Amino acid sequence: MRTPLIAGNWKMFTTASEATTWARALLEDLASDPVRGVDLALHVPFTHLAPLAPILRDTAVALGAQDVSAHAEGAHTGEVSAAMLKDVGTRTVVVGHSERRADHGESDELVLAKAAAVMAADMVPVVCVGELEAERAAGRHEDVVVAQLRGSLAGLSPARADQLVVAYEPVWAIGTGRTATAADAQAMCALTRQVLHELFGETGTAVRVLYGGSVKPGNAAELFAQADIDGGLVGGASLDRDSYLAIARAARSNA
Ligand code: PEP
């Protein structure tokens, strides 16, 4: 049985002080009405990590970063290492988000190196894959995603399934309000699970596979009811506390 995970991705929104107020209010909401049986995580900008760490420490909400350097240390101006993230209390790190692949030319090879750095620092990488709209229109979405998965994951060696999370996020659905149909999302997450099995055997089969792309309170329950969808990577809707909680509660009702 895989515990669903609702992972927020705040992208480049909010200030650190807004985030601390938000997180305290979230914990109050959770104290009065806990979301049991669902793991929660928030992936916030780097500047928010240190102020949020003492608020989220020892709570049900994992503190997450949105990127990491593949380098351990050195002359890499502007980069933040896995050890630095770990040191301030980060537990999960998104790597290979489509916005980084598109805006910063991140290759599968670099995503793999980042995921390895995160695992070596004893944190959990949330490795993102997903096809462009033109690739789906051309019927190439399965090939594209399988290649991304192999290129971004082969060589990692998770000893346990909870050391890795994969997010299938069709790029055309991210931030657009256009969600994949539950059947299409399920098919791609099932394919992802097959590749995880090919790469990591039984451990891979137990790795959580998230769907991402315009998940909202209104579509979450149907998506999370699919056999191979273990929760969501949620961008825009995770900035609104009520939406984030409603999405988490939709995962609970399917758990
Ligand atoms: C994301 O940021 O990964 C994402 C899926 O965004 P949104 O939910 O806004 O589409």
PDB file of C-alpha atoms and ligand atoms in Angstrom:
ATOM      1  CA  MET A   1       0.000   0.000   0.000  1.00  0.00           C
ATOM      2  CA  ARG A   2       1.493   3.358  -1.036  1.00  0.00           C
ATOM      3  CA  THR A   3       0.698   6.373   1.151  1.00  0.00           C
ATOM      4  CA  PRO A   4      -0.523   9.240  -1.055  1.00  0.00           C
ATOM      5  CA  LEU A   5       1.649  12.340  -1.172  1.00  0.00           C
ATOM      6  CA  ILE A   6       0.377  15.847  -1.849  1.00  0.00           C
ATOM      7  CA  ALA A   7       3.414  17.920  -2.743  1.00  0.00           C
ATOM      8  CA  GLY A   8       2.913  21.650  -3.174  1.00  0.00           C
ATOM      9  CA  ASN A   9       5.186  23.583  -5.521  1.00  0.00           C
ATOM     10  CA  TRP A  10       5.109  27.283  -4.804  1.00  0.00           C
ATOM     11  CA  LYS A  11       7.366  28.169  -7.758  1.00  0.00           C
ATOM     12  CA  MET A  12       8.539  31.832  -7.424  1.00  0.00           C
ATOM     13  CA  PHE A  13       5.598  33.132  -5.427  1.00  0.00           C
ATOM     14  CA  THR A  14       5.261  34.616  -1.909  1.00  0.00           C
ATOM     15  CA  THR A  15       7.809  36.190   0.396  1.00  0.00           C
ATOM     16  CA  ALA A  16       9.354  34.289   3.287  1.00  0.00           C
ATOM     17  CA  SER A  17       7.312  36.260   5.802  1.00  0.00           C
ATOM     18  CA  GLU A  18       4.084  35.481   3.952  1.00  0.00           C
ATOM     19  CA  ALA A  19       5.135  31.822   3.894  1.00  0.00           C
ATOM     20  CA  THR A  20       5.692  31.613   7.648  1.00  0.00           C
ATOM     21  CA  THR A  21       2.247  33.094   8.343  1.00  0.00           C
ATOM     22  CA  TRP A  22       0.744  30.671   5.822  1.00  0.00           C
ATOM     23  CA  ALA A  23       2.504  27.640   7.334  1.00  0.00           C
ATOM     24  CA  ARG A  24       1.421  28.495  10.889  1.00  0.00           C
ATOM     25  CA  ALA A  25      -2.175  28.800   9.712  1.00  0.00           C
ATOM     26  CA  LEU A  26      -1.894  25.465   7.867  1.00  0.00           C
ATOM     27  CA  LEU A  27      -0.707  23.740  11.031  1.00  0.00           C
ATOM     28  CA  GLU A  28      -3.643  25.234  12.956  1.00  0.00           C
ATOM     29  CA  ASP A  29      -6.035  23.918  10.297  1.00  0.00           C
ATOM     30  CA  LEU A  30      -4.397  20.492  10.494  1.00  0.00           C
ATOM     31  CA  ALA A  31      -4.535  20.488  14.297  1.00  0.00           C
ATOM     32  CA  SER A  32      -8.301  21.010  14.236  1.00  0.00           C
ATOM     33  CA  ASP A  33      -8.921  18.627  11.316  1.00  0.00           C
ATOM     34  CA  PRO A  34      -5.950  16.337  10.611  1.00  0.00           C
ATOM     35  CA  VAL A  35      -5.429  14.786   7.162  1.00  0.00           C
ATOM     36  CA  ARG A  36      -4.505  11.265   8.263  1.00  0.00           C
ATOM     37  CA  GLY A  37      -3.125   8.686   5.857  1.00  0.00           C
ATOM     38  CA  VAL A  38      -1.682  11.261   3.454  1.00  0.00           C
ATOM     39  CA  ASP A  39       1.873  12.638   3.399  1.00  0.00           C
ATOM     40  CA  LEU A  40       2.194  16.381   2.844  1.00  0.00           C
ATOM     41  CA  ALA A  41       5.112  18.406   1.494  1.00  0.00           C
ATOM     42  CA  LEU A  42       5.657  22.010   0.453  1.00  0.00           C
ATOM     43  CA  HIS A  43       8.353  22.933  -2.083  1.00  0.00           C
ATOM     44  CA  VAL A  44       9.191  26.570  -1.497  1.00  0.00           C
ATOM     45  CA  PRO A  45      11.758  29.083  -2.769  1.00  0.00           C
ATOM     46  CA  PHE A  46      15.263  28.774  -1.259  1.00  0.00           C
ATOM     47  CA  THR A  47      14.834  31.934   0.825  1.00  0.00           C
ATOM     48  CA  HIS A  48      11.871  30.386   2.652  1.00  0.00           C
ATOM     49  CA  LEU A  49      13.590  27.203   3.805  1.00  0.00           C
ATOM     50  CA  ALA A  50      15.427  28.448   6.889  1.00  0.00           C
ATOM     51  CA  PRO A  51      12.490  30.452   8.283  1.00  0.00           C
ATOM     52  CA  LEU A  52      10.023  27.619   7.634  1.00  0.00           C
ATOM     53  CA  ALA A  53      12.222  24.852   9.044  1.00  0.00           C
ATOM     54  CA  PRO A  54      11.541  25.491  12.759  1.00  0.00           C
ATOM     55  CA  ILE A  55       7.807  25.867  12.052  1.00  0.00           C
ATOM     56  CA  LEU A  56       7.497  22.591  10.107  1.00  0.00           C
ATOM     57  CA  ARG A  57      10.040  20.534  12.086  1.00  0.00           C
ATOM     58  CA  ASP A  58       8.437  17.391  13.557  1.00  0.00           C
ATOM     59  CA  THR A  59       5.113  18.129  11.861  1.00  0.00           C
ATOM     60  CA  ALA A  60       3.219  16.161   9.215  1.00  0.00           C
ATOM     61  CA  VAL A  61       4.363  18.641   6.555  1.00  0.00           C
ATOM     62  CA  ALA A  62       7.752  17.972   4.933  1.00  0.00           C
ATOM     63  CA  LEU A  63       9.845  20.983   3.980  1.00  0.00           C
ATOM     64  CA  GLY A  64      10.886  20.853   0.332  1.00  0.00           C
ATOM     65  CA  ALA A  65      13.122  22.762  -2.093  1.00  0.00           C
ATOM     66  CA  GLN A  66      12.478  23.271  -5.804  1.00  0.00           C
ATOM     67  CA  ASP A  67      15.970  22.638  -7.118  1.00  0.00           C
ATOM     68  CA  VAL A  68      19.514  21.758  -6.062  1.00  0.00           C
ATOM     69  CA  SER A  69      23.009  21.920  -7.496  1.00  0.00           C
ATOM     70  CA  ALA A  70      24.512  18.716  -8.840  1.00  0.00           C
ATOM     71  CA  HIS A  71      27.851  19.863  -7.353  1.00  0.00           C
ATOM     72  CA  ALA A  72      28.863  19.148  -3.777  1.00  0.00           C
ATOM     73  CA  GLU A  73      30.571  22.547  -3.358  1.00  0.00           C
ATOM     74  CA  GLY A  74      32.862  24.918  -5.190  1.00  0.00           C
ATOM     75  CA  ALA A  75      32.894  27.949  -7.445  1.00  0.00           C
ATOM     76  CA  HIS A  76      29.270  27.743  -8.628  1.00  0.00           C
ATOM     77  CA  THR A  77      27.848  31.195  -8.030  1.00  0.00           C
ATOM     78  CA  GLY A  78      24.158  31.217  -7.272  1.00  0.00           C
ATOM     79  CA  GLU A  79      23.872  27.482  -6.671  1.00  0.00           C
ATOM     80  CA  VAL A  80      22.759  25.708  -3.501  1.00  0.00           C
ATOM     81  CA  SER A  81      24.098  22.265  -2.622  1.00  0.00           C
ATOM     82  CA  ALA A  82      22.239  19.251  -1.264  1.00  0.00           C
ATOM     83  CA  ALA A  83      24.247  19.458   1.964  1.00  0.00           C
ATOM     84  CA  MET A  84      23.136  23.089   2.417  1.00  0.00           C
ATOM     85  CA  LEU A  85      19.502  22.110   1.913  1.00  0.00           C
ATOM     86  CA  LYS A  86      19.787  19.199   4.309  1.00  0.00           C
ATOM     87  CA  ASP A  87      21.482  21.391   6.906  1.00  0.00           C
ATOM     88  CA  VAL A  88      18.475  23.750   7.154  1.00  0.00           C
ATOM     89  CA  GLY A  89      15.968  20.912   7.506  1.00  0.00           C
ATOM     90  CA  THR A  90      14.886  20.192   3.922  1.00  0.00           C
ATOM     91  CA  ARG A  91      13.414  16.723   3.446  1.00  0.00           C
ATOM     92  CA  THR A  92      12.386  16.593  -0.210  1.00  0.00           C
ATOM     93  CA  VAL A  93      13.687  18.290  -3.383  1.00  0.00           C
ATOM     94  CA  VAL A  94      11.979  18.677  -6.760  1.00  0.00           C
ATOM     95  CA  VAL A  95      14.411  17.970  -9.604  1.00  0.00           C
ATOM     96  CA  GLY A  96      13.881  18.203 -13.341  1.00  0.00           C
ATOM     97  CA  HIS A  97      10.719  20.304 -13.179  1.00  0.00           C
ATOM     98  CA  SER A  98       9.655  21.166 -16.724  1.00  0.00           C
ATOM     99  CA  GLU A  99      10.156  24.875 -15.985  1.00  0.00           C
ATOM    100  CA  ARG A 100      13.813  24.176 -15.209  1.00  0.00           C
ATOM    101  CA  ARG A 101      14.174  21.846 -18.182  1.00  0.00           C
ATOM    102  CA  ALA A 102      12.714  24.599 -20.435  1.00  0.00           C
ATOM    103  CA  ASP A 103      14.118  27.779 -18.856  1.00  0.00           C
ATOM    104  CA  HIS A 104      17.561  26.441 -17.931  1.00  0.00           C
ATOM    105  CA  GLY A 105      18.088  23.714 -20.514  1.00  0.00           C
ATOM    106  CA  GLU A 106      18.347  20.979 -17.892  1.00  0.00           C
ATOM    107  CA  SER A 107      19.078  17.604 -19.489  1.00  0.00           C
ATOM    108  CA  ASP A 108      18.160  14.157 -18.193  1.00  0.00           C
ATOM    109  CA  GLU A 109      21.842  13.681 -17.368  1.00  0.00           C
ATOM    110  CA  LEU A 110      21.844  16.768 -15.142  1.00  0.00           C
ATOM    111  CA  VAL A 111      18.531  15.776 -13.542  1.00  0.00           C
ATOM    112  CA  LEU A 112      20.022  12.359 -12.735  1.00  0.00           C
ATOM    113  CA  ALA A 113      23.093  13.986 -11.137  1.00  0.00           C
ATOM    114  CA  LYS A 114      20.846  16.252  -9.054  1.00  0.00           C
ATOM    115  CA  ALA A 115      18.648  13.351  -7.945  1.00  0.00           C
ATOM    116  CA  ALA A 116      21.767  11.400  -6.943  1.00  0.00           C
ATOM    117  CA  ALA A 117      23.058  14.390  -4.945  1.00  0.00           C
ATOM    118  CA  VAL A 118      19.728  14.650  -3.119  1.00  0.00           C
ATOM    119  CA  MET A 119      19.698  10.940  -2.260  1.00  0.00           C
ATOM    120  CA  ALA A 120      23.325  11.016  -1.137  1.00  0.00           C
ATOM    121  CA  ALA A 121      22.364  13.782   1.320  1.00  0.00           C
ATOM    122  CA  ASP A 122      19.603  11.564   2.710  1.00  0.00           C
ATOM    123  CA  MET A 123      16.718  13.574   1.257  1.00  0.00           C
ATOM    124  CA  VAL A 124      14.029  12.481  -1.216  1.00  0.00           C
ATOM    125  CA  PRO A 125      14.148  13.653  -4.843  1.00  0.00           C
ATOM    126  CA  VAL A 126      10.821  14.264  -6.592  1.00  0.00           C
ATOM    127  CA  VAL A 127      11.924  13.608 -10.167  1.00  0.00           C
ATOM    128  CA  CYS A 128       9.680  15.240 -12.804  1.00  0.00           C
ATOM    129  CA  VAL A 129       9.018  13.994 -16.326  1.00  0.00           C
ATOM    130  CA  GLY A 130       6.392  14.829 -18.937  1.00  0.00           C
ATOM    131  CA  GLU A 131       5.822  15.419 -22.610  1.00  0.00           C
ATOM    132  CA  LEU A 132       5.246  18.658 -24.532  1.00  0.00           C
ATOM    133  CA  GLU A 133       1.948  19.278 -26.265  1.00  0.00           C
ATOM    134  CA  ALA A 134       3.494  18.740 -29.722  1.00  0.00           C
ATOM    135  CA  GLU A 135       4.967  15.422 -28.598  1.00  0.00           C
ATOM    136  CA  ARG A 136       1.549  14.212 -27.458  1.00  0.00           C
ATOM    137  CA  ALA A 137      -0.075  15.445 -30.661  1.00  0.00           C
ATOM    138  CA  ALA A 138       2.507  13.447 -32.616  1.00  0.00           C
ATOM    139  CA  GLY A 139       1.773  10.324 -30.560  1.00  0.00           C
ATOM    140  CA  ARG A 140       5.280  10.366 -29.100  1.00  0.00           C
ATOM    141  CA  HIS A 141       4.350  10.976 -25.444  1.00  0.00           C
ATOM    142  CA  GLU A 142       5.093   7.442 -24.257  1.00  0.00           C
ATOM    143  CA  ASP A 143       8.504   7.295 -25.931  1.00  0.00           C
ATOM    144  CA  VAL A 144       9.412  10.739 -24.618  1.00  0.00           C
ATOM    145  CA  VAL A 145       8.462   9.953 -21.040  1.00  0.00           C
ATOM    146  CA  VAL A 146      10.129   6.529 -21.039  1.00  0.00           C
ATOM    147  CA  ALA A 147      13.349   8.118 -22.336  1.00  0.00           C
ATOM    148  CA  GLN A 148      13.178  10.848 -19.687  1.00  0.00           C
ATOM    149  CA  LEU A 149      12.599   8.286 -16.952  1.00  0.00           C
ATOM    150  CA  ARG A 150      15.523   6.114 -18.030  1.00  0.00           C
ATOM    151  CA  GLY A 151      17.781   9.133 -18.518  1.00  0.00           C
ATOM    152  CA  SER A 152      16.850  10.781 -15.220  1.00  0.00           C
ATOM    153  CA  LEU A 153      16.744   7.679 -12.998  1.00  0.00           C
ATOM    154  CA  ALA A 154      19.012   4.904 -14.297  1.00  0.00           C
ATOM    155  CA  GLY A 155      21.982   4.561 -11.975  1.00  0.00           C
ATOM    156  CA  LEU A 156      20.150   5.655  -8.828  1.00  0.00           C
ATOM    157  CA  SER A 157      19.907   2.905  -6.258  1.00  0.00           C
ATOM    158  CA  PRO A 158      17.028   3.437  -3.852  1.00  0.00           C
ATOM    159  CA  ALA A 159      17.269   0.771  -1.154  1.00  0.00           C
ATOM    160  CA  ARG A 160      13.734   1.635  -0.078  1.00  0.00           C
ATOM    161  CA  ALA A 161      10.760   2.893  -2.083  1.00  0.00           C
ATOM    162  CA  ASP A 162      10.363   5.946   0.167  1.00  0.00           C
ATOM    163  CA  GLN A 163      13.748   7.282  -0.936  1.00  0.00           C
ATOM    164  CA  LEU A 164      12.383   8.341  -4.341  1.00  0.00           C
ATOM    165  CA  VAL A 165       9.246   9.989  -5.768  1.00  0.00           C
ATOM    166  CA  VAL A 166       8.455  10.440  -9.464  1.00  0.00           C
ATOM    167  CA  ALA A 167       6.028  13.022 -10.830  1.00  0.00           C
ATOM    168  CA  TYR A 168       4.444  12.634 -14.266  1.00  0.00           C
ATOM    169  CA  GLU A 169       3.535  16.140 -15.386  1.00  0.00           C
ATOM    170  CA  PRO A 170       2.416  16.687 -18.968  1.00  0.00           C
ATOM    171  CA  VAL A 171       3.939  20.079 -19.763  1.00  0.00           C
ATOM    172  CA  TRP A 172       0.795  21.280 -21.556  1.00  0.00           C
ATOM    173  CA  ALA A 173      -1.183  20.828 -18.339  1.00  0.00           C
ATOM    174  CA  ILE A 174       1.141  22.754 -16.014  1.00  0.00           C
ATOM    175  CA  GLY A 175      -0.297  26.117 -15.040  1.00  0.00           C
ATOM    176  CA  THR A 176      -2.731  26.059 -17.960  1.00  0.00           C
ATOM    177  CA  GLY A 177      -5.926  24.906 -16.277  1.00  0.00           C
ATOM    178  CA  ARG A 178      -5.989  21.966 -18.737  1.00  0.00           C
ATOM    179  CA  THR A 179      -5.756  18.699 -16.840  1.00  0.00           C
ATOM    180  CA  ALA A 180      -5.025  15.320 -18.413  1.00  0.00           C
ATOM    181  CA  THR A 181      -8.059  13.072 -18.342  1.00  0.00           C
ATOM    182  CA  ALA A 182      -7.961  10.656 -15.440  1.00  0.00           C
ATOM    183  CA  ALA A 183      -7.603   7.787 -17.932  1.00  0.00           C
ATOM    184  CA  ASP A 184      -4.657   9.413 -19.753  1.00  0.00           C
ATOM    185  CA  ALA A 185      -2.958  10.332 -16.476  1.00  0.00           C
ATOM    186  CA  GLN A 186      -3.450   6.779 -15.193  1.00  0.00           C
ATOM    187  CA  ALA A 187      -2.023   5.278 -18.397  1.00  0.00           C
ATOM    188  CA  MET A 188       1.124   7.406 -18.152  1.00  0.00           C
ATOM    189  CA  CYS A 189       1.572   6.754 -14.438  1.00  0.00           C
ATOM    190  CA  ALA A 190       1.177   3.001 -15.061  1.00  0.00           C
ATOM    191  CA  LEU A 191       3.831   3.243 -17.772  1.00  0.00           C
ATOM    192  CA  THR A 192       6.048   5.130 -15.330  1.00  0.00           C
ATOM    193  CA  ARG A 193       5.609   2.338 -12.811  1.00  0.00           C
ATOM    194  CA  GLN A 194       6.624  -0.233 -15.422  1.00  0.00           C
ATOM    195  CA  VAL A 195       9.853   1.648 -16.061  1.00  0.00           C
ATOM    196  CA  LEU A 196      10.477   1.938 -12.317  1.00  0.00           C
ATOM    197  CA  HIS A 197      10.094  -1.835 -12.082  1.00  0.00           C
ATOM    198  CA  GLU A 198      12.478  -2.336 -14.983  1.00  0.00           C
ATOM    199  CA  LEU A 199      15.062  -0.068 -13.277  1.00  0.00           C
ATOM    200  CA  PHE A 200      14.653  -0.979  -9.610  1.00  0.00           C
ATOM    201  CA  GLY A 201      12.669  -4.222  -9.422  1.00  0.00           C
ATOM    202  CA  GLU A 202      10.128  -4.604  -6.613  1.00  0.00           C
ATOM    203  CA  THR A 203      11.412  -1.492  -4.836  1.00  0.00           C
ATOM    204  CA  GLY A 204      10.590   0.504  -7.944  1.00  0.00           C
ATOM    205  CA  THR A 205       7.065  -0.816  -8.047  1.00  0.00           C
ATOM    206  CA  ALA A 206       6.476   0.640  -4.575  1.00  0.00           C
ATOM    207  CA  VAL A 207       7.870   4.097  -5.449  1.00  0.00           C
ATOM    208  CA  ARG A 208       5.177   6.775  -5.375  1.00  0.00           C
ATOM    209  CA  VAL A 209       4.158   8.183  -8.757  1.00  0.00           C
ATOM    210  CA  LEU A 210       2.424  11.563  -8.648  1.00  0.00           C
ATOM    211  CA  TYR A 211       0.379  13.302 -11.309  1.00  0.00           C
ATOM    212  CA  GLY A 212       0.936  17.022 -11.803  1.00  0.00           C
ATOM    213  CA  GLY A 213      -0.734  19.535 -14.088  1.00  0.00           C
ATOM    214  CA  SER A 214      -3.573  21.817 -12.986  1.00  0.00           C
ATOM    215  CA  VAL A 215      -4.693  19.615 -10.101  1.00  0.00           C
ATOM    216  CA  LYS A 216      -7.552  21.425  -8.335  1.00  0.00           C
ATOM    217  CA  PRO A 217     -10.042  20.512  -5.606  1.00  0.00           C
ATOM    218  CA  GLY A 218     -12.598  19.763  -8.327  1.00  0.00           C
ATOM    219  CA  ASN A 219     -10.536  17.193 -10.245  1.00  0.00           C
ATOM    220  CA  ALA A 220      -8.304  15.763  -7.509  1.00  0.00           C
ATOM    221  CA  ALA A 221     -10.540  12.942  -6.298  1.00  0.00           C
ATOM    222  CA  GLU A 222     -10.982  11.445  -9.769  1.00  0.00           C
ATOM    223  CA  LEU A 223      -7.257  11.635 -10.499  1.00  0.00           C
ATOM    224  CA  PHE A 224      -6.264  10.137  -7.138  1.00  0.00           C
ATOM    225  CA  ALA A 225      -8.786   7.317  -7.522  1.00  0.00           C
ATOM    226  CA  GLN A 226      -6.650   5.893 -10.359  1.00  0.00           C
ATOM    227  CA  ALA A 227      -4.708   2.772  -9.449  1.00  0.00           C
ATOM    228  CA  ASP A 228      -1.248   4.114 -10.292  1.00  0.00           C
ATOM    229  CA  ILE A 229      -1.615   7.738  -9.170  1.00  0.00           C
ATOM    230  CA  ASP A 230      -0.285   8.155  -5.643  1.00  0.00           C
ATOM    231  CA  GLY A 231      -1.103  11.822  -5.151  1.00  0.00           C
ATOM    232  CA  GLY A 232      -0.162  15.056  -6.835  1.00  0.00           C
ATOM    233  CA  LEU A 233       2.506  17.646  -7.456  1.00  0.00           C
ATOM    234  CA  VAL A 234       0.392  20.769  -7.147  1.00  0.00           C
ATOM    235  CA  GLY A 235       1.502  24.217  -8.278  1.00  0.00           C
ATOM    236  CA  GLY A 236      -1.003  27.074  -8.365  1.00  0.00           C
ATOM    237  CA  ALA A 237      -3.618  25.425  -6.160  1.00  0.00           C
ATOM    238  CA  SER A 238      -1.073  24.782  -3.390  1.00  0.00           C
ATOM    239  CA  LEU A 239      -0.697  28.522  -2.782  1.00  0.00           C
ATOM    240  CA  ASP A 240      -4.242  28.673  -1.498  1.00  0.00           C
ATOM    241  CA  ARG A 241      -4.479  26.936   1.858  1.00  0.00           C
ATOM    242  CA  ASP A 242      -8.099  25.871   1.440  1.00  0.00           C
ATOM    243  CA  SER A 243      -7.383  24.406  -2.010  1.00  0.00           C
ATOM    244  CA  TYR A 244      -4.250  22.632  -0.808  1.00  0.00           C
ATOM    245  CA  LEU A 245      -6.148  21.096   2.109  1.00  0.00           C
ATOM    246  CA  ALA A 246      -9.123  20.161  -0.078  1.00  0.00           C
ATOM    247  CA  ILE A 247      -6.748  18.379  -2.480  1.00  0.00           C
ATOM    248  CA  ALA A 248      -5.087  16.580   0.447  1.00  0.00           C
ATOM    249  CA  ARG A 249      -8.489  15.519   1.761  1.00  0.00           C
ATOM    250  CA  ALA A 250      -9.383  14.194  -1.709  1.00  0.00           C
ATOM    251  CA  ALA A 251      -6.280  11.971  -1.494  1.00  0.00           C
ATOM    252  CA  ARG A 252      -7.321  10.785   1.956  1.00  0.00           C
ATOM    253  CA  SER A 253     -10.735   9.733   0.779  1.00  0.00           C
ATOM    254  CA  ASN A 254      -9.083   7.535  -1.844  1.00  0.00           C
ATOM    255  CA  ALA A 255      -6.345   6.153   0.400  1.00  0.00           C
TER     256      ALA A 255
HETATM  257  C1  PEP B   1       3.718  22.288 -11.021  1.00  0.00           C
HETATM  258  O1  PEP B   1       4.166  23.361 -10.635  1.00  0.00           O
HETATM  259  O2  PEP B   1       4.414  21.279 -11.042  1.00  0.00           O
HETATM  260  C2  PEP B   1       2.331  22.227 -11.459  1.00  0.00           C
HETATM  261  C3  PEP B   1       1.812  21.071 -11.774  1.00  0.00           C
HETATM  262  O3  PEP B   1       1.649  23.424 -11.508  1.00  0.00           O
HETATM  263  P1  PEP B   1       0.048  23.603 -11.642  1.00  0.00           P
HETATM  264  O4  PEP B   1      -0.571  22.726 -10.583  1.00  0.00           O
HETATM  265  O5  PEP B   1      -0.178  25.058 -11.390  1.00  0.00           O
HETATM  266  O6  PEP B   1      -0.323  23.167 -13.016  1.00  0.00           O
END
